[in-house]
């Protein structure tokens, strides 16, 4: 019983540490892309998180939110996870959990930044992350994350 | 008694713990991502021998126009035939399951059981391997419609039973309104409809008793067969508000079953959940629910019938899921008002906390349920009652005022598809206790 209490205290300490820790800086070099028909020009991190995890299900344009994601520790997913204050593994687990729960549409599986660009220009409700070195066609546009 | 009531698994594997800790220590801090090199296509070199139009003196040459990337599309039959078939059918089928090993010490706490081998839960120290669950999860999206099914193959004694745990269709009208119908998990608290039958997603090796499934001695109604709607509304700087409303068949007369095809009473169960999400990851919610549990006829004149019973439940939950923390605190108060008999109340709740370090999450959960000393007509049935005569055993809560469950462990997500859980648990009923150690491998693919 004493060990149980000690473990509980240790975990509580960890929570306080985590809550007070500052978030890491975000490296440049990536953009969040949406379809050109989507009028949104900027998203807060909270809004981005809600869009990625099913909290926001429809854009103001009326299109159903459709996430495109690259599974694994690829830089694009690392960037998205860092933006959201988590690790790629935590983010992917959260996405998987939300799909299982029925709160999030199945994400489209992307293979590269070029895939993201193609996805964003082809799907009205698309949202995904691409390298900013990828040329963005007029059918898609980048969203500022504030 | 069905084995899932016991959730008694075990085993402290020092080697596995050591391995898990090593993995945690070896996990480097996630580096800031670096952009990949610019795609060569961003500045396409002119083809050899190609003519370029002359640039007027003093003017800036126009930037080259990159060729548009190909339209995104589903997998091709040539490169990914299975993916292409799934895409054509617009269906994804995933499987979840678990297996493991448990040691139980219930020397001073025999468990009632209706299993074919009564010695399995006889007093003493017992150990067992287990592999009792396979969960087939299918989902598909068509425009604003979403379909979801969950078919469970689960152990009933040492046999397998099949249950359609979830079958639901939802239609998205807007962020503030989504309609749903079918069999789904009741929107009560946080745990009940966040975690389903795939144990992979849960921190612990099994659900809290108060939100366990109907056939596993759960207290809160787990499944709702009916319809409902939910939605989220932004409230500016104050975050967002979410509501969920369910109406359904309610409980069957046999409270260990789900009224999946025929409601056994005309009044429908109603449930409302309101949540406020003021900041990232923080959920504060309350619930109110009403149901009318149908009367249960006794098979013999020696045992009295159970009367119609109104069930009222209130609940509250506070959850935090950011910064690698999972904190879930839930409480409930339940009132049973049987016709012609005194009312009784059950109160309870649990607190679960975990902190993820790399791929390892140490966790702790404490649960407490208080039953009326006079006995609750629904959940403290004896074998000599209408419910007990129907199911063939007495409830695990019968004859006790307090029920406690303490557990601590680690969840190691070794792969995105596989989690290893090591857990120790102490289950108490009044002064009696039972210790359980479990190692479980939960997977989803």
Coordinates of C-alpha atoms in Angstrom, one line a residue:
Chain A
X1 CA 0.0 0.0 0.0
X2 CA 2.9 2.3 0.9
X3 CA 4.5 1.7 -2.5
X4 CA 1.2 2.4 -4.2
X5 CA 1.0 5.8 -2.5
X6 CA 4.6 6.5 -3.3
X7 CA 4.0 5.7 -7.0
X8 CA 0.9 8.0 -7.0
X9 CA 2.9 10.9 -5.5
X10 CA 5.7 10.4 -8.0
X11 CA 3.2 10.4 -10.9
X12 CA 1.6 13.6 -9.5
X13 CA 5.0 15.2 -9.4
X14 CA 5.5 14.2 -13.0
X15 CA 2.2 15.8 -14.0
X16 CA 3.0 19.1 -12.3
X17 CA 6.4 19.1 -14.1
X18 CA 4.8 18.4 -17.4
X19 CA 2.1 21.1 -16.9
X20 CA 4.7 23.7 -16.1
X21 CA 7.2 22.7 -18.8
X22 CA 7.5 25.1 -21.7
X23 CA 6.6 23.8 -25.2
X24 CA 9.4 23.3 -27.6
X25 CA 10.0 25.8 -30.4
X26 CA 8.7 24.9 -33.8
X27 CA 11.2 24.5 -36.6
X28 CA 10.5 26.2 -39.9
X29 CA 10.4 24.3 -43.1
X30 CA 6.9 22.9 -43.2
X31 CA 3.5 24.1 -44.0
X32 CA -0.1 23.0 -43.2
X33 CA -2.0 22.8 -46.4
X34 CA -5.7 22.9 -47.1
X35 CA -7.8 22.9 -50.3
X36 CA -8.1 26.3 -52.1
X37 CA -11.9 26.1 -51.6
X38 CA -11.3 26.3 -47.9
X39 CA -11.3 30.0 -47.0
X40 CA -9.5 29.5 -43.7
X41 CA -6.2 31.3 -43.6
X42 CA -5.0 30.7 -40.1
X43 CA -5.5 28.2 -37.3
X44 CA -4.6 28.3 -33.7
X45 CA -2.8 25.3 -32.3
X46 CA -5.9 24.4 -30.4
X47 CA -8.0 24.6 -33.6
X48 CA -5.4 22.5 -35.5
X49 CA -5.4 19.9 -32.8
X50 CA -9.2 19.7 -32.8
X51 CA -9.2 19.4 -36.6
X52 CA -6.6 16.6 -36.5
X53 CA -8.3 14.7 -33.7
X54 CA -12.0 15.0 -34.6
X55 CA -13.0 17.9 -32.4
X56 CA -13.7 20.0 -35.6
X57 CA -15.6 17.8 -38.1
X58 CA -16.5 20.4 -40.7
X59 CA -14.8 23.5 -42.1
X60 CA -16.6 26.8 -42.4
X61 CA -16.8 26.1 -46.1
X62 CA -19.0 23.1 -45.4
X63 CA -16.5 20.5 -46.4
X64 CA -16.0 17.6 -44.0
X65 CA -12.5 17.6 -42.4
X66 CA -10.3 14.9 -43.9
X67 CA -6.9 14.5 -42.4
X68 CA -4.0 13.2 -44.5
X69 CA -1.1 11.8 -42.4
X70 CA 2.2 10.1 -43.0
X71 CA 2.5 7.2 -40.5
X72 CA 5.8 6.8 -38.6
X73 CA 8.5 9.2 -37.6
X74 CA 8.8 11.1 -40.8
X75 CA 9.7 14.8 -40.5
X76 CA 6.2 16.0 -41.6
X77 CA 4.5 14.0 -38.8
X78 CA 7.2 15.0 -36.3
X79 CA 6.4 18.6 -37.2
X80 CA 2.7 18.2 -36.7
X81 CA 3.3 16.4 -33.4
X82 CA 5.6 19.1 -32.2
X83 CA 3.0 21.7 -33.2
X84 CA 0.5 19.9 -31.0
X85 CA 2.9 19.3 -28.1
X86 CA 3.2 15.6 -28.5
X87 CA 5.4 12.9 -30.1
X88 CA 4.6 11.3 -33.4
X89 CA 3.8 8.1 -31.6
X90 CA 1.4 9.8 -29.2
X91 CA -0.2 11.7 -32.0
X92 CA -0.7 8.6 -34.2
X93 CA -2.1 6.7 -31.2
X94 CA -4.5 9.5 -30.5
X95 CA -5.7 9.5 -34.1
X96 CA -6.1 5.8 -34.1
X97 CA -8.1 6.0 -30.9
X98 CA -10.3 8.7 -32.2
X99 CA -11.1 6.7 -35.3
X100 CA -11.9 3.7 -33.1
X101 CA -14.1 5.9 -31.1
X102 CA -16.0 7.1 -34.2
X103 CA -15.0 10.7 -33.6
X104 CA -12.6 11.0 -36.6
X105 CA -12.8 10.0 -40.2
X106 CA -10.2 7.5 -41.2
X107 CA -7.2 9.6 -42.3
X108 CA -5.8 9.3 -45.8
X109 CA -2.4 7.7 -45.7
X110 CA 0.2 9.8 -47.5
X111 CA 3.7 8.8 -48.5
X112 CA 5.4 12.2 -49.0
X113 CA 5.1 15.9 -49.1
X114 CA 4.2 15.7 -52.7
X115 CA 1.4 13.3 -51.8
X116 CA 0.2 16.0 -49.3
X117 CA 0.1 18.6 -52.0
X118 CA -1.8 16.3 -54.3
X119 CA -4.2 15.4 -51.5
X120 CA -4.8 19.1 -50.6
X121 CA -5.5 20.1 -54.2
X122 CA -7.8 17.1 -54.8
X123 CA -9.9 16.9 -51.6
X124 CA -12.1 19.8 -50.5
X125 CA -11.8 19.1 -46.7
X126 CA -8.2 18.1 -46.8
X127 CA -5.6 19.1 -44.2
X128 CA -2.1 17.8 -44.2
X129 CA 1.6 18.8 -43.6
X130 CA 4.1 19.2 -46.4
X131 CA 7.7 20.5 -46.7
X132 CA 7.7 24.2 -47.6
X133 CA 10.0 23.2 -50.4
X134 CA 7.1 21.6 -52.3
X135 CA 5.6 24.0 -54.8
X136 CA 1.9 24.6 -53.9
X137 CA -0.4 24.7 -56.8
X138 CA -3.3 27.2 -57.0
X139 CA -5.8 24.5 -56.0
X140 CA -4.3 24.4 -52.5
X141 CA -3.0 26.9 -50.0
X142 CA -1.0 27.1 -46.8
X143 CA -2.6 28.0 -43.5
X144 CA -0.8 30.1 -40.9
X145 CA -0.5 28.4 -37.5
X146 CA -0.5 30.9 -34.7
Chain B
X1 CA -20.2 -16.1 -13.6
X2 CA -18.7 -15.1 -16.8
X3 CA -14.9 -15.0 -16.7
X4 CA -14.8 -11.4 -17.9
X5 CA -16.3 -10.5 -14.6
X6 CA -13.2 -11.3 -12.9
X7 CA -10.6 -9.7 -15.1
X8 CA -8.1 -11.6 -13.1
X9 CA -4.8 -11.9 -14.8
X10 CA -1.3 -11.6 -13.6
X11 CA 2.5 -11.9 -13.6
X12 CA 5.3 -9.7 -12.6
X13 CA 8.0 -10.2 -15.2
X14 CA 11.1 -8.5 -14.0
X15 CA 12.9 -9.0 -17.3
X16 CA 10.1 -7.3 -19.1
X17 CA 10.0 -4.4 -16.7
X18 CA 13.7 -3.9 -17.0
X19 CA 13.4 -4.0 -20.8
X20 CA 10.6 -1.5 -20.7
X21 CA 12.5 0.9 -18.4
X22 CA 15.6 0.6 -20.6
X23 CA 13.5 1.5 -23.6
X24 CA 12.2 4.5 -21.8
X25 CA 15.7 5.6 -20.8
X26 CA 17.1 5.0 -24.2
X27 CA 14.3 7.0 -25.9
X28 CA 16.0 10.3 -26.9
X29 CA 14.2 13.5 -26.6
X30 CA 12.3 14.1 -29.9
X31 CA 14.5 16.2 -32.1
X32 CA 13.0 19.2 -33.8
X33 CA 12.1 18.0 -37.2
X34 CA 14.2 19.2 -40.1
X35 CA 12.7 19.9 -43.5
X36 CA 13.7 17.4 -46.2
X37 CA 15.8 18.8 -49.0
X38 CA 13.9 20.8 -51.5
X39 CA 12.3 18.8 -54.1
X40 CA 14.2 18.8 -57.3
X41 CA 11.0 19.6 -59.1
X42 CA 10.8 23.0 -57.4
X43 CA 13.3 24.5 -59.8
X44 CA 13.1 22.2 -62.8
X45 CA 16.1 22.5 -65.1
X46 CA 15.2 23.1 -68.7
X47 CA 15.5 20.1 -70.8
X48 CA 18.7 19.9 -72.9
X49 CA 18.3 21.7 -76.1
X50 CA 15.1 23.4 -75.1
X51 CA 14.6 26.9 -76.4
X52 CA 14.0 29.5 -73.7
X53 CA 12.3 32.7 -74.8
X54 CA 14.6 35.8 -74.6
X55 CA 14.2 38.0 -71.6
X56 CA 13.8 41.7 -72.3
X57 CA 16.8 43.7 -70.9
X58 CA 16.1 45.1 -67.4
X59 CA 13.2 42.9 -66.6
X60 CA 13.0 40.1 -64.1
X61 CA 12.7 36.7 -65.6
X62 CA 9.4 35.1 -64.7
X63 CA 9.7 32.2 -62.2
X64 CA 9.4 28.8 -63.7
X65 CA 6.0 27.3 -63.3
X66 CA 6.2 23.9 -61.7
X67 CA 4.1 21.2 -63.2
X68 CA 1.1 20.4 -61.0
X69 CA 1.5 17.2 -59.0
X70 CA -0.7 14.4 -59.9
X71 CA -4.2 14.3 -58.3
X72 CA -4.3 12.3 -55.1
X73 CA -6.1 9.1 -55.5
X74 CA -6.8 5.7 -53.9
X75 CA -4.2 3.0 -54.1
X76 CA -3.8 1.3 -57.5
X77 CA -4.6 -2.3 -58.1
X78 CA -1.1 -2.7 -59.6
X79 CA 0.8 -1.4 -56.6
X80 CA -1.5 -2.2 -53.7
X81 CA -4.3 -4.6 -54.6
X82 CA -5.5 -5.1 -51.0
X83 CA -5.5 -1.4 -50.4
X84 CA -7.3 -0.8 -53.7
X85 CA -10.0 -3.3 -52.8
X86 CA -10.5 -1.7 -49.4
X87 CA -10.6 1.7 -51.0
X88 CA -13.1 0.6 -53.7
X89 CA -15.3 -0.8 -51.0
X90 CA -14.6 2.3 -48.8
X91 CA -14.1 0.0 -45.9
X92 CA -11.3 -0.5 -43.4
X93 CA -11.3 -3.6 -41.3
X94 CA -9.0 -3.7 -38.3
X95 CA -8.5 -6.4 -35.6
X96 CA -7.9 -6.0 -32.0
X97 CA -7.1 -8.7 -29.5
X98 CA -5.1 -9.5 -26.4
X99 CA -3.4 -12.4 -24.7
X100 CA -1.5 -12.8 -21.6
X101 CA -0.8 -14.6 -18.3
X102 CA -2.2 -14.0 -14.8
X103 CA -1.6 -15.1 -11.3
X104 CA -4.4 -14.6 -8.8
X105 CA -4.2 -15.0 -5.1
X106 CA -7.7 -15.1 -3.6
X107 CA -7.0 -17.4 -0.7
X108 CA -9.5 -15.6 1.5
X109 CA -11.9 -14.5 -1.1
X110 CA -13.7 -17.1 -3.1
X111 CA -15.4 -15.9 -6.2
X112 CA -18.8 -17.2 -7.2
X113 CA -18.8 -18.7 -10.6
X114 CA -21.0 -20.6 -13.0
X115 CA -18.1 -21.8 -15.1
X116 CA -18.0 -25.4 -16.2
X117 CA -14.9 -25.9 -14.0
X118 CA -15.8 -24.4 -10.6
X119 CA -12.2 -25.0 -9.3
X120 CA -10.9 -22.3 -11.6
X121 CA -12.0 -19.7 -9.1
X122 CA -11.9 -21.8 -5.9
X123 CA -9.9 -20.3 -3.0
X124 CA -6.2 -20.4 -3.5
X125 CA -3.4 -19.2 -5.8
X126 CA -4.1 -19.9 -9.4
X127 CA -2.4 -19.0 -12.6
X128 CA -3.6 -19.1 -16.2
X129 CA -2.8 -18.1 -19.7
X130 CA -5.6 -16.4 -21.5
X131 CA -6.5 -15.4 -25.1
X132 CA -10.2 -14.8 -24.9
X133 CA -10.9 -11.8 -27.2
X134 CA -10.8 -10.9 -30.9
X135 CA -12.4 -7.7 -32.0
X136 CA -13.2 -7.0 -35.6
X137 CA -13.6 -3.3 -36.2
X138 CA -14.9 -2.0 -39.4
X139 CA -15.5 1.6 -40.5
X140 CA -16.3 3.4 -43.6
X141 CA -17.1 7.0 -44.6
X142 CA -19.4 8.1 -47.4
X143 CA -19.7 11.8 -47.7
X144 CA -21.3 13.0 -44.4
X145 CA -22.2 9.4 -43.4
X146 CA -20.0 7.3 -41.3
X147 CA -20.5 3.6 -40.5
X148 CA -18.9 1.7 -37.7
X149 CA -19.1 -1.9 -36.6
X150 CA -17.4 -3.8 -33.8
X151 CA -17.9 -7.5 -33.7
X152 CA -16.4 -9.3 -30.7
X153 CA -15.5 -12.9 -30.3
X154 CA -15.0 -13.3 -26.6
X155 CA -14.6 -16.1 -24.1
X156 CA -17.7 -17.3 -22.2
X157 CA -16.2 -19.8 -19.8
X158 CA -13.9 -21.7 -22.1
X159 CA -16.1 -21.3 -25.1
X160 CA -16.3 -18.4 -27.6
X161 CA -19.4 -16.3 -27.9
X162 CA -20.0 -13.7 -30.6
X163 CA -21.5 -10.3 -29.9
X164 CA -22.1 -7.2 -32.0
X165 CA -20.8 -4.7 -29.6
X166 CA -21.2 -1.6 -31.8
X167 CA -23.1 -1.0 -34.9
X168 CA -23.8 2.6 -35.6
X169 CA -24.4 5.0 -38.4
X170 CA -23.8 8.8 -38.0
X171 CA -24.6 11.7 -40.2
X172 CA -22.8 15.0 -39.8
X173 CA -25.0 18.0 -40.3
X174 CA -22.5 20.5 -38.9
X175 CA -20.0 20.8 -36.1
X176 CA -22.9 21.6 -33.7
X177 CA -25.1 18.7 -34.8
X178 CA -24.3 15.1 -35.6
X179 CA -27.0 12.4 -35.7
X180 CA -26.4 8.8 -34.8
X181 CA -28.3 5.6 -34.5
X182 CA -27.6 2.0 -33.7
X183 CA -25.9 0.3 -30.8
X184 CA -23.2 2.4 -29.4
X185 CA -21.5 3.2 -26.1
X186 CA -23.6 5.4 -23.8
X187 CA -22.1 8.9 -23.6
X188 CA -21.6 8.8 -19.9
X189 CA -18.5 10.1 -18.3
X190 CA -15.2 9.8 -20.2
X191 CA -14.1 6.2 -20.0
X192 CA -17.3 4.6 -21.1
X193 CA -17.3 5.9 -24.7
X194 CA -13.6 6.6 -25.1
X195 CA -12.5 3.0 -24.7
X196 CA -14.3 0.2 -26.3
X197 CA -13.5 -3.4 -26.6
X198 CA -10.0 -3.1 -28.1
X199 CA -7.9 -3.1 -24.9
X200 CA -4.9 -1.8 -26.9
X201 CA -6.0 1.8 -26.3
X202 CA -6.6 1.5 -22.6
X203 CA -3.8 2.1 -20.1
X204 CA -4.8 -0.7 -17.8
X205 CA -5.5 -4.4 -18.5
X206 CA -9.2 -4.0 -18.0
X207 CA -11.9 -1.4 -17.5
X208 CA -13.0 0.0 -14.2
X209 CA -15.8 -2.1 -12.7
X210 CA -18.3 0.8 -12.5
X211 CA -18.1 1.2 -16.3
X212 CA -17.6 -2.4 -17.3
X213 CA -19.9 -4.0 -19.8
X214 CA -23.3 -5.4 -18.9
X215 CA -22.1 -9.0 -19.1
X216 CA -19.1 -8.2 -17.0
X217 CA -20.7 -6.8 -13.9
X218 CA -20.7 -3.1 -14.9
X219 CA -22.8 -0.7 -12.9
X220 CA -23.3 2.2 -15.4
X221 CA -25.2 1.1 -18.5
X222 CA -22.6 0.6 -21.1
X223 CA -24.4 0.1 -24.4
X224 CA -27.2 2.2 -25.8
X225 CA -29.5 0.7 -28.5
X226 CA -31.3 3.7 -29.9
X227 CA -30.5 7.1 -31.3
X228 CA -28.8 10.3 -30.3
X229 CA -27.2 13.4 -31.4
X230 CA -24.1 15.4 -30.3
X231 CA -22.3 18.6 -31.2
X232 CA -19.7 21.0 -30.3
X233 CA -20.1 24.8 -30.1
X234 CA -17.2 27.3 -29.8
X235 CA -17.6 29.8 -27.0
X236 CA -14.7 32.1 -28.0
X237 CA -11.9 32.5 -25.5
X238 CA -13.7 30.2 -23.0
X239 CA -13.0 27.1 -25.2
X240 CA -15.8 25.0 -26.4
X241 CA -18.9 23.2 -25.2
X242 CA -19.9 19.7 -26.2
X243 CA -23.3 18.0 -25.7
X244 CA -24.4 14.4 -26.2
X245 CA -28.0 13.2 -26.0
X246 CA -29.0 9.5 -26.1
X247 CA -32.4 7.9 -26.1
X248 CA -32.7 4.1 -26.2
X249 CA -34.2 0.9 -25.1
X250 CA -32.6 1.1 -21.7
X251 CA -31.7 -2.0 -19.7
X252 CA -33.2 -5.4 -20.4
X253 CA -35.0 -7.1 -17.5
X254 CA -31.8 -9.3 -17.3
X255 CA -29.4 -6.5 -16.4
X256 CA -26.5 -8.6 -17.7
X257 CA -27.9 -8.4 -21.2
X258 CA -28.5 -5.6 -23.7
X259 CA -32.0 -5.1 -25.2
X260 CA -30.7 -5.2 -28.7
X261 CA -33.8 -6.2 -30.6
X262 CA -36.8 -5.8 -28.4
X263 CA -37.3 -3.2 -25.7
X264 CA -38.8 -4.8 -22.7
X265 CA -40.5 -1.7 -21.5
X266 CA -42.0 1.3 -23.4
X267 CA -40.4 4.1 -21.5
X268 CA -37.1 4.9 -23.1
X269 CA -33.8 5.6 -21.4
X270 CA -32.6 9.2 -21.7
X271 CA -29.1 10.4 -21.1
X272 CA -27.6 13.9 -21.4
X273 CA -23.9 14.8 -21.1
X274 CA -22.5 18.3 -21.1
X275 CA -18.8 19.1 -21.4
X276 CA -16.8 22.2 -21.2
X277 CA -13.4 22.1 -22.7
X278 CA -11.8 25.4 -21.6
X279 CA -8.2 24.7 -22.7
X280 CA -6.3 22.1 -24.7
X281 CA -6.9 18.6 -23.3
X282 CA -9.0 19.6 -20.3
X283 CA -12.6 18.2 -20.2
X284 CA -15.0 19.0 -17.4
X285 CA -18.3 17.2 -17.8
X286 CA -21.5 16.2 -16.1
X287 CA -24.2 13.6 -16.8
X288 CA -27.8 12.9 -16.0
X289 CA -29.6 9.7 -17.0
X290 CA -32.9 8.1 -16.4
X291 CA -34.1 4.6 -17.2
X292 CA -36.9 2.2 -16.2
X293 CA -35.7 -1.3 -15.6
X294 CA -38.5 -3.8 -16.5
X295 CA -39.8 -6.3 -13.9
X296 CA -38.2 -9.7 -13.9
X297 CA -40.4 -12.6 -13.4
X298 CA -39.2 -15.4 -11.2
X299 CA -39.0 -18.9 -12.6
X300 CA -40.4 -20.4 -9.4
X301 CA -43.1 -19.4 -6.9
X302 CA -40.5 -19.7 -4.1
X303 CA -38.6 -16.7 -5.4
X304 CA -40.3 -13.3 -5.6
X305 CA -40.5 -11.3 -8.8
X306 CA -38.3 -8.2 -9.1
X307 CA -40.5 -5.2 -9.5
X308 CA -40.2 -2.4 -12.1
X309 CA -37.4 -0.1 -10.9
X310 CA -36.6 3.4 -11.9
X311 CA -32.9 4.1 -12.3
X312 CA -31.5 7.6 -11.9
X313 CA -27.9 8.3 -12.4
X314 CA -25.8 11.5 -12.0
X315 CA -22.2 11.7 -12.9
X316 CA -19.3 14.1 -13.2
X317 CA -15.8 13.8 -14.8
X318 CA -12.6 15.8 -15.1
X319 CA -10.1 14.7 -17.6
X320 CA -6.7 16.0 -18.8
X321 CA -4.9 14.5 -21.8
X322 CA -2.1 16.9 -22.7
X323 CA 1.6 17.1 -22.1
X324 CA 2.0 13.3 -22.0
X325 CA -0.4 13.1 -19.1
X326 CA -3.6 11.1 -18.9
X327 CA -5.7 12.0 -15.8
X328 CA -9.3 10.8 -15.6
X329 CA -11.4 11.4 -12.5
X330 CA -15.0 10.2 -12.6
X331 CA -17.7 9.9 -10.0
X332 CA -21.4 8.8 -10.1
X333 CA -24.4 8.5 -7.8
X334 CA -27.1 6.0 -8.8
X335 CA -30.6 5.8 -7.3
X336 CA -32.9 2.8 -7.6
X337 CA -36.6 3.3 -7.0
X338 CA -38.3 -0.1 -7.1
X339 CA -42.1 -0.2 -7.1
X340 CA -43.3 -1.2 -3.7
X341 CA -39.9 -1.4 -2.1
X342 CA -37.5 1.1 -0.5
X343 CA -35.2 3.1 -2.6
X344 CA -31.4 2.5 -2.5
X345 CA -28.4 4.4 -3.6
X346 CA -25.0 3.4 -5.0
X347 CA -22.1 5.8 -5.2
X348 CA -18.7 5.4 -6.7
X349 CA -15.9 6.6 -8.8
X350 CA -12.4 6.1 -9.9
X351 CA -9.2 8.1 -10.7
X352 CA -6.7 7.0 -13.3
X353 CA -3.5 8.7 -13.9
X354 CA -0.6 8.0 -16.4
X355 CA 2.4 9.8 -17.6
X356 CA 4.1 8.8 -20.9
X357 CA 7.8 8.8 -21.0
X358 CA 8.9 7.8 -24.5
X359 CA 7.0 4.7 -25.3
X360 CA 6.3 3.7 -21.7
X361 CA 3.4 4.9 -19.5
X362 CA 3.4 4.1 -15.8
X363 CA -0.1 4.3 -14.4
X364 CA -2.2 4.0 -11.3
X365 CA -5.9 3.6 -10.8
X366 CA -8.0 3.6 -7.7
X367 CA -11.7 2.7 -7.8
X368 CA -14.3 2.7 -5.0
X369 CA -18.0 1.7 -5.1
X370 CA -20.2 2.0 -2.1
X371 CA -23.3 -0.2 -1.9
X372 CA -26.3 0.2 0.5
X373 CA -26.0 -2.0 3.5
X374 CA -29.6 -3.1 2.9
X375 CA -28.6 -4.4 -0.5
X376 CA -29.3 -3.1 -3.9
X377 CA -32.2 -4.8 -5.8
X378 CA -30.4 -4.6 -9.2
X379 CA -26.7 -5.1 -8.6
X380 CA -26.5 -7.1 -5.4
X381 CA -28.7 -9.9 -6.4
X382 CA -28.3 -13.3 -4.7
X383 CA -28.6 -16.7 -6.4
X384 CA -31.9 -17.0 -4.6
X385 CA -33.4 -14.0 -6.5
X386 CA -35.1 -13.6 -9.9
X387 CA -31.9 -12.4 -11.5
X388 CA -29.7 -14.9 -9.8
X389 CA -32.1 -17.8 -10.8
X390 CA -31.9 -16.5 -14.4
X391 CA -28.2 -16.2 -14.7
X392 CA -27.2 -19.0 -12.3
X393 CA -25.0 -17.1 -9.9
X394 CA -25.0 -14.3 -7.4
X395 CA -23.5 -10.9 -8.2
X396 CA -19.9 -10.3 -7.2
X397 CA -21.1 -7.2 -5.2
X398 CA -23.6 -9.2 -3.1
X399 CA -23.2 -9.0 0.6
X400 CA -20.7 -6.2 0.7
X401 CA -20.9 -2.4 1.4
X402 CA -17.6 -1.4 -0.1
X403 CA -15.8 -2.5 -3.2
X404 CA -12.3 -1.3 -4.0
X405 CA -9.9 -1.9 -6.8
X406 CA -6.3 -0.5 -6.8
X407 CA -4.0 -1.2 -9.6
X408 CA -0.6 0.1 -10.8
X409 CA 1.4 -0.9 -13.8
X410 CA 3.2 0.0 -17.0
X411 CA 2.0 0.2 -20.6
X412 CA 4.8 -0.1 -23.1
X413 CA 3.8 0.6 -26.7
X414 CA 6.5 -1.5 -28.3
X415 CA 5.1 -0.9 -31.7
X416 CA 2.3 1.2 -33.0
X417 CA 0.4 -2.0 -33.3
X418 CA 1.4 -3.7 -30.0
X419 CA 1.3 -2.8 -26.4
X420 CA 2.7 -4.8 -23.4
X421 CA 1.1 -4.2 -20.0
X422 CA 2.4 -5.2 -16.7
X423 CA 0.0 -4.7 -13.8
X424 CA -0.5 -5.5 -10.2
X425 CA -4.0 -5.2 -8.7
X426 CA -5.6 -5.5 -5.3
X427 CA -9.3 -6.1 -5.3
X428 CA -11.2 -5.6 -2.0
X429 CA -14.7 -6.4 -0.8
X430 CA -15.1 -5.1 2.7
X431 CA -12.3 -6.7 4.7
X432 CA -11.6 -9.4 2.0
X433 CA -9.0 -8.9 -0.6
X434 CA -7.6 -10.5 -3.7
X435 CA -4.2 -9.9 -5.4
X436 CA -3.7 -10.2 -9.1
X437 CA -0.6 -9.8 -11.3
X438 CA -1.0 -9.7 -15.0
X439 CA 1.1 -9.5 -18.1
X440 CA -0.9 -8.7 -21.2
X441 CA 0.0 -8.2 -24.8
X442 CA -2.7 -6.1 -26.5
X443 CA -2.5 -5.5 -30.3
X444 CA -4.3 -4.0 -33.1
X445 CA -3.5 -4.3 -36.8

